[in-house]
Short mmCIF file of C-alpha atoms in Angstrom, two decimals:
data_model
loop_
_atom_site.label_atom_id
_atom_site.label_comp_id
_atom_site.label_asym_id
_atom_site.label_seq_id
_atom_site.Cartn_x
_atom_site.Cartn_y
_atom_site.Cartn_z
CA MET A 1 68.03 117.67 56.88
CA LYS A 2 66.03 120.65 58.07
CA ILE A 3 64.26 121.04 61.40
CA ASP A 4 60.86 120.63 59.75
CA ASP A 5 61.97 117.20 58.48
CA LEU A 6 62.26 115.85 62.03
CA ASP A 7 59.72 113.63 63.71
CA THR A 8 58.40 114.91 67.02
CA PRO A 9 58.71 115.34 69.89
CA ALA A 10 62.42 115.98 69.30
CA LEU A 11 65.01 117.46 71.64
CA LEU A 12 66.96 120.19 69.84
CA CYS A 13 70.09 122.12 70.75
CA ASP A 14 70.86 125.43 69.05
CA LEU A 15 74.61 125.28 68.41
CA ASP A 16 75.08 129.04 68.13
CA VAL A 17 73.55 129.61 71.58
CA LEU A 18 75.36 126.65 73.13
CA GLU A 19 78.68 127.87 71.74
CA ALA A 20 78.12 131.33 73.18
CA ASN A 21 77.34 129.85 76.61
CA LEU A 22 80.38 127.57 76.60
CA LYS A 23 82.76 130.28 75.46
CA GLY A 24 81.25 132.80 77.86
CA MET A 25 81.85 130.65 80.94
CA ALA A 26 85.32 129.63 79.78
CA MET A 27 86.30 133.30 79.41
CA HIS A 28 84.62 134.23 82.70
CA CYS A 29 86.62 131.67 84.68
CA HIS A 30 89.80 132.61 82.81
CA ASP A 31 89.30 136.25 83.74
CA LEU A 32 88.67 135.27 87.38
CA GLY A 33 91.83 133.19 87.43
CA ILE A 34 90.07 129.98 88.47
CA ALA A 35 90.15 126.67 86.61
CA LEU A 36 86.88 125.38 85.14
CA ARG A 37 85.79 121.77 85.62
CA PRO A 38 82.36 121.49 83.93
CA HIS A 39 79.68 119.28 85.41
CA THR A 40 78.17 116.92 82.83
CA LYS A 41 75.02 116.02 84.77
CA THR A 42 73.06 118.73 82.92
CA HIS A 43 73.87 117.89 79.31
CA LYS A 44 75.09 114.26 79.61
CA VAL A 45 76.52 114.46 76.07
CA PRO A 46 80.20 113.50 75.50
CA GLU A 47 80.47 115.78 72.45
CA ILE A 48 79.55 118.78 74.59
CA ALA A 49 82.04 117.73 77.26
CA GLN A 50 84.77 117.43 74.63
CA TRP A 51 83.88 120.91 73.37
CA GLN A 52 84.23 122.23 76.92
CA MET A 53 87.66 120.63 77.16
CA GLN A 54 88.71 122.22 73.88
CA LEU A 55 87.77 125.60 75.35
CA GLY A 56 90.19 125.12 78.24
CA ALA A 57 88.45 123.05 80.92
CA ILE A 58 90.89 121.08 83.09
CA GLY A 59 88.59 118.05 83.28
CA ILE A 60 84.97 117.21 83.92
CA CYS A 61 82.90 116.13 86.88
CA CYS A 62 80.07 113.63 87.06
CA GLN A 63 77.48 113.03 89.73
CA LYS A 64 77.07 109.29 89.34
CA LEU A 65 79.49 106.52 88.47
CA GLY A 66 77.40 105.55 85.46
CA GLU A 67 77.76 109.03 83.99
CA ALA A 68 81.52 108.82 84.47
CA GLU A 69 81.63 105.45 82.71
CA ALA A 70 79.80 106.94 79.72
CA MET A 71 82.18 109.90 79.53
CA VAL A 72 85.35 107.83 79.88
CA ALA A 73 84.11 105.43 77.19
CA ALA A 74 83.82 108.46 74.91
CA GLY A 75 87.43 109.50 75.53
CA LEU A 76 87.16 111.97 78.45
CA ASP A 77 90.16 111.17 80.63
CA ASP A 78 90.03 113.39 83.74
CA VAL A 79 86.91 112.93 85.85
CA LEU A 80 85.91 114.00 89.35
CA ILE A 81 83.02 111.91 90.70
CA LEU A 82 81.17 113.91 93.33
CA TYR A 83 78.79 111.30 94.73
CA ASN A 84 79.81 108.94 97.54
CA ILE A 85 80.56 105.54 96.01
CA VAL A 86 79.14 102.90 98.32
CA GLY A 87 78.92 99.12 97.92
CA ARG A 88 81.11 96.37 96.50
CA ILE A 89 79.54 96.46 93.03
CA LYS A 90 80.14 100.18 92.59
CA VAL A 91 83.68 100.01 93.94
CA GLU A 92 84.52 97.23 91.48
CA ARG A 93 83.21 99.41 88.65
CA LEU A 94 85.22 102.35 89.99
CA LEU A 95 88.42 100.33 89.96
CA ARG A 96 87.85 99.34 86.33
CA LEU A 97 87.40 103.02 85.51
CA VAL A 98 90.55 104.05 87.39
CA ARG A 99 92.55 101.82 85.06
CA GLN A 100 91.26 103.74 82.04
CA ALA A 101 91.43 107.41 83.08
CA THR A 102 92.41 109.85 85.81
CA VAL A 103 89.50 109.48 88.20
CA THR A 104 89.06 111.26 91.53
CA VAL A 105 86.29 110.43 93.99
CA ALA A 106 84.70 112.36 96.84
CA CYS A 107 84.34 110.87 100.33
CA ASP A 108 82.70 112.23 103.45
CA SER A 109 83.10 109.27 105.81
CA GLU A 110 85.68 106.73 106.88
CA ASP A 111 83.23 103.96 105.96
CA THR A 112 83.18 105.05 102.32
CA ALA A 113 86.93 105.60 102.14
CA LEU A 114 87.76 102.31 103.85
CA GLU A 115 85.66 100.22 101.48
CA ILE A 116 87.36 101.77 98.46
CA SER A 117 90.79 101.44 100.07
CA GLU A 118 90.41 97.74 100.85
CA GLN A 119 89.26 96.75 97.38
CA ALA A 120 91.80 99.01 95.66
CA GLU A 121 94.65 97.54 97.72
CA SER A 122 93.55 93.99 96.93
CA GLU A 123 93.63 94.79 93.21
CA GLY A 124 96.87 96.75 93.31
CA VAL A 125 95.51 100.11 92.20
CA LYS A 126 95.41 103.60 93.70
CA VAL A 127 92.28 105.76 93.82
CA ARG A 128 92.54 109.54 94.07
CA ALA A 129 90.21 110.99 96.73
CA VAL A 130 89.04 114.35 98.00
CA VAL A 131 87.18 115.10 101.23
CA GLU A 132 83.75 116.67 100.80
CA LEU A 133 82.97 119.58 103.12
CA ASP A 134 79.46 120.66 104.10
CA THR A 135 79.89 124.41 104.09
CA GLY A 136 76.20 125.27 104.03
CA GLY A 137 74.61 122.99 101.44
CA ARG A 138 73.33 120.65 104.19
CA ARG A 139 73.63 117.63 101.93
CA CYS A 140 76.69 115.39 102.05
CA GLY A 141 80.00 116.43 103.57
CA VAL A 142 81.93 116.42 106.84
CA GLN A 143 80.58 118.86 109.40
CA SER A 144 83.73 120.57 110.68
CA PRO A 145 87.33 121.36 109.71
CA GLN A 146 88.48 118.95 112.41
CA ALA A 147 86.41 116.15 110.87
CA ALA A 148 87.86 117.02 107.47
CA LEU A 149 91.39 116.73 108.84
CA LYS A 150 90.66 113.38 110.47
CA LEU A 151 89.22 111.92 107.26
CA ALA A 152 92.05 113.36 105.16
CA GLN A 153 94.63 111.78 107.45
CA MET A 154 92.83 108.45 107.24
CA ILE A 155 92.78 108.64 103.42
CA SER A 156 96.45 109.59 103.21
CA GLN A 157 97.40 106.67 105.43
CA SER A 158 95.21 104.11 103.66
CA PRO A 159 96.70 101.79 101.07
CA GLY A 160 94.83 102.04 97.82
CA LEU A 161 94.00 105.74 98.28
CA GLU A 162 95.77 109.00 97.39
CA PHE A 163 94.62 112.17 99.14
CA GLN A 164 94.16 115.01 96.64
CA GLY A 165 92.31 117.76 98.46
CA VAL A 166 88.80 118.98 99.27
CA MET A 167 85.57 119.92 97.55
CA THR A 168 82.43 121.76 98.56
CA TYR A 169 79.28 123.38 97.24
CA PRO A 170 80.06 126.81 98.65
CA SER A 171 77.90 129.20 100.60
CA ARG A 172 79.42 132.66 100.72
CA HIS A 173 78.49 133.21 104.37
CA ALA A 174 79.74 129.95 105.86
CA ALA A 175 82.24 128.53 103.40
CA LYS A 176 85.22 130.85 103.68
CA SER A 177 85.99 130.36 107.36
CA PHE A 178 85.23 126.62 107.16
CA LEU A 179 87.44 126.12 104.12
CA GLN A 180 90.29 128.32 105.31
CA GLU A 181 90.44 126.59 108.69
CA THR A 182 90.37 123.21 106.96
CA LEU A 183 93.23 124.16 104.63
CA SER A 184 95.23 125.51 107.55
CA LEU A 185 94.79 122.28 109.50
CA LEU A 186 95.77 120.20 106.46
CA ASP A 187 98.82 122.33 105.79
CA ARG A 188 100.03 122.11 109.38
CA SER A 189 99.61 118.33 109.17
CA GLY A 190 101.76 118.18 106.06
CA LEU A 191 98.93 117.19 103.71
CA CYS A 192 99.07 118.70 100.23
CA THR A 193 95.78 119.91 98.73
CA SER A 194 96.20 120.02 94.97
CA ILE A 195 92.41 120.15 94.45
CA ILE A 196 90.27 122.79 96.18
CA SER A 197 87.00 122.53 94.31
CA GLY A 198 83.93 124.76 94.54
CA GLY A 199 80.73 124.51 92.55
CA GLY A 200 77.53 126.01 91.27
CA THR A 201 76.66 127.99 88.16
CA GLY A 202 76.74 131.66 89.09
CA ALA A 203 79.00 131.02 92.11
CA GLU A 204 82.35 131.28 90.33
CA GLU A 205 83.27 134.47 92.19
CA VAL A 206 82.33 132.80 95.48
CA SER A 207 84.66 129.87 94.78
CA ARG A 208 87.51 132.22 94.00
CA GLU A 209 86.77 134.42 97.03
CA ILE A 210 86.82 131.56 99.53
CA GLY A 211 90.06 130.11 98.16
CA CYS A 212 89.16 127.39 95.64
CA ASN A 213 91.47 126.71 92.71
CA GLU A 214 88.85 125.10 90.48
CA HIS A 215 85.11 125.53 89.95
CA ARG A 216 82.37 123.14 88.90
CA SER A 217 79.64 124.66 86.72
CA GLY A 218 77.13 122.59 84.77
CA SER A 219 73.82 124.25 84.00
CA TYR A 220 75.53 127.18 82.28
CA ALA A 221 75.63 125.15 79.07
CA PHE A 222 71.84 125.35 78.85
CA GLU A 223 71.13 128.45 80.96
CA GLY A 224 74.01 130.87 80.57
CA ARG A 225 76.08 132.17 83.45
CA THR A 226 73.21 132.68 85.92
CA ARG A 227 70.62 130.21 87.09
CA ILE A 228 67.14 130.25 85.59
CA GLN A 229 64.67 131.31 88.30
CA GLY A 230 61.45 131.34 86.27
CA SER A 231 59.91 131.08 82.83
CA HIS A 232 60.29 134.84 82.27
CA GLN A 233 64.05 134.21 81.94
CA LEU A 234 63.68 131.66 79.15
CA ARG A 235 64.95 133.32 75.98
CA PRO A 236 66.03 131.83 72.64
CA GLU A 237 69.28 133.79 72.69
CA ARG A 238 70.12 132.38 76.14
CA ASN A 239 68.72 128.84 76.19
CA PRO A 240 69.88 126.45 73.44
CA ILE A 241 67.57 123.57 74.40
CA ARG A 242 64.11 123.40 72.94
CA LEU A 243 61.57 120.68 72.34
CA LEU A 244 60.11 120.52 68.87
CA CYS A 245 56.49 119.45 69.29
CA THR A 246 53.51 119.04 66.97
CA VAL A 247 49.99 120.32 67.50
CA VAL A 248 47.92 117.13 67.45
CA SER A 249 44.53 118.57 68.39
CA THR A 250 42.72 121.92 68.42
CA PRO A 251 39.60 121.04 70.42
CA THR A 252 38.63 124.66 71.13
CA ARG A 253 39.65 128.13 70.01
CA GLU A 254 41.32 128.68 73.39
CA ARG A 255 43.13 125.34 73.77
CA VAL A 256 45.47 123.18 71.71
CA ILE A 257 47.22 119.90 72.52
CA ILE A 258 50.85 119.13 71.66
CA ASP A 259 52.54 115.73 71.47
CA GLY A 260 54.85 116.36 74.43
CA GLY A 261 53.74 115.60 77.96
CA GLN A 262 55.41 114.55 81.19
CA LYS A 263 57.43 111.83 79.45
CA THR A 264 58.83 114.48 77.11
CA PHE A 265 59.41 117.41 79.48
CA THR A 266 59.81 116.01 83.01
CA SER A 267 57.87 113.70 85.27
CA TYR A 268 57.16 116.49 87.75
CA PRO A 269 57.67 119.61 85.66
CA PRO A 270 57.74 123.07 87.16
CA ARG A 271 54.95 125.31 85.93
CA PRO A 272 54.47 126.82 83.41
CA TYR A 273 56.74 124.07 82.04
CA GLY A 274 58.41 126.19 79.39
CA ARG A 275 58.11 128.98 76.85
CA ILE A 276 56.82 128.56 73.30
CA ILE A 277 59.25 130.53 71.17
CA GLU A 278 56.92 131.27 68.27
CA TYR A 279 54.03 132.37 70.48
CA PRO A 280 55.19 133.70 73.87
CA ASP A 281 51.61 134.56 74.82
CA ALA A 282 50.65 130.88 74.70
CA GLU A 283 50.90 129.08 78.05
CA ILE A 284 51.49 125.39 78.68
CA TYR A 285 49.23 125.24 81.71
CA GLY A 286 49.05 121.47 82.25
CA MET A 287 50.42 118.10 81.22
CA SER A 288 49.30 114.53 81.27
CA VAL A 289 51.66 111.67 80.52
CA GLU A 290 51.75 112.17 76.74
CA HIS A 291 49.82 115.41 76.19
CA GLY A 292 50.78 119.05 76.64
CA HIS A 293 47.83 121.33 77.32
CA VAL A 294 48.32 124.83 75.89
CA ASN A 295 46.19 127.90 76.56
CA VAL A 296 46.23 129.98 73.36
CA SER A 297 43.41 132.38 74.25
CA GLU A 298 45.80 135.35 74.21
CA CYS A 299 47.15 134.53 70.74
CA SER A 300 45.75 136.06 67.56
CA HIS A 301 47.21 133.18 65.57
CA ARG A 302 44.85 130.38 64.51
CA PHE A 303 46.58 127.11 65.33
CA HIS A 304 46.15 124.04 63.12
CA VAL A 305 46.82 120.32 63.47
CA GLY A 306 50.30 119.39 62.24
CA GLU A 307 51.87 122.73 63.15
CA HIS A 308 55.31 122.64 64.82
CA LEU A 309 56.00 124.55 68.03
CA SER A 310 59.41 125.05 69.69
CA VAL A 311 59.36 125.01 73.49
CA ILE A 312 62.21 126.03 75.80
CA PRO A 313 61.77 123.76 78.85
CA LEU A 314 62.05 125.31 82.29
CA HIS A 315 64.41 122.57 83.56
CA ALA A 316 66.56 121.52 80.60
CA GLY A 317 68.70 119.12 82.65
CA MET A 318 65.70 117.04 83.71
CA THR A 319 64.33 117.14 80.17
CA THR A 320 67.60 115.92 78.67
CA ASN A 321 67.59 112.90 80.96
CA LEU A 322 64.37 111.65 79.31
CA HIS A 323 65.73 111.49 75.76
CA ASP A 324 68.10 109.13 73.97
CA THR A 325 69.30 111.68 71.41
CA MET A 326 69.80 115.41 71.02
CA VAL A 327 69.58 117.04 67.61
CA ALA A 328 72.27 119.69 67.14
CA VAL A 329 71.02 122.43 64.83
CA ARG A 330 72.37 125.66 63.42
CA GLY A 331 69.69 127.89 62.04
CA GLU A 332 67.19 125.58 60.36
CA THR A 333 69.80 122.95 59.49
CA VAL A 334 70.50 119.72 61.39
CA GLU A 335 74.27 119.40 61.84
CA ALA A 336 74.49 116.34 64.09
CA ILE A 337 72.51 113.90 66.17
CA TRP A 338 74.20 113.28 69.51
CA ARG A 339 73.59 110.29 71.73
CA ILE A 340 72.83 111.38 75.29
CA ALA A 341 75.23 108.79 76.68
CA GLY A 342 74.75 109.75 80.33
CA ARG A 343 70.93 109.72 80.39
CA GLY A 344 69.39 107.39 82.90
CA ARG A 345 72.80 106.53 84.38
CA VAL A 346 71.68 106.91 88.00
CA GLN A 347 73.68 103.95 89.33
#
């Protein structure tokens, strides 16, 4: 099958570009001397995660329990779940997962840890846990090294839990002193930290600098080693994801309509939504639910109904979450159709 044989809108992934991104980050972390634990929340595709493992990743991380379930079902067997797992239903699902793979969870409160501990003890299983530190992200995480020590001690003393270490989303300015003081307190208390996890594409050097032994990067698969800051950075040689769309209307010389709107790109897409590879001077200036509105006034090309356009979306991770399948292509040839197993798994 060739690309032009596909129905649209279709989510495509250029395998040559994806491979370059995956190998580039793997080599980068190897050269830095820090282990790579890729985040799957961007691509949500088990085949890509397995490829990352083949290139030397020590495991994967998932944001939500549902994503982890999808990855474990596909054979991934070392997963760090970064989101606090709260509530009986989720803990029961976690315990089923722990029986199938090496699963580590993050906690930032005694309430969260205690609930997991009680149910794990009652079912005779052990759950690996790390303490999340808020070192500048101002999201989840304990607020001081002393609080980290207290929670770590509680985890280590709780039946059903095994303390493994700490994780953070590092900020260069605040993280080093916070993390180093935390590690010192843990060491003096006799607690072993086998996992010291930092995160963020483009922050690999920061993680190494502040003392982490593994790094979580996710968006690099679709963006390369630095974060995309605007549509001017969208380039076919850097971004493997593109949406194949069809021109369905040419109402004026200056405007055409494509068959991809908010349900295809994202519900609240950043402007200008993406870059049309074939005609960079064209601008997707607006979207309704099912229509993409394209300003082609700067293009010399005369567009026609039925024409295919390839669009690199500005936020590939949000786009991926809207689609059931991803078409893996090399050149003009379709090599595989991957199920996006983690899409919509927000529970």
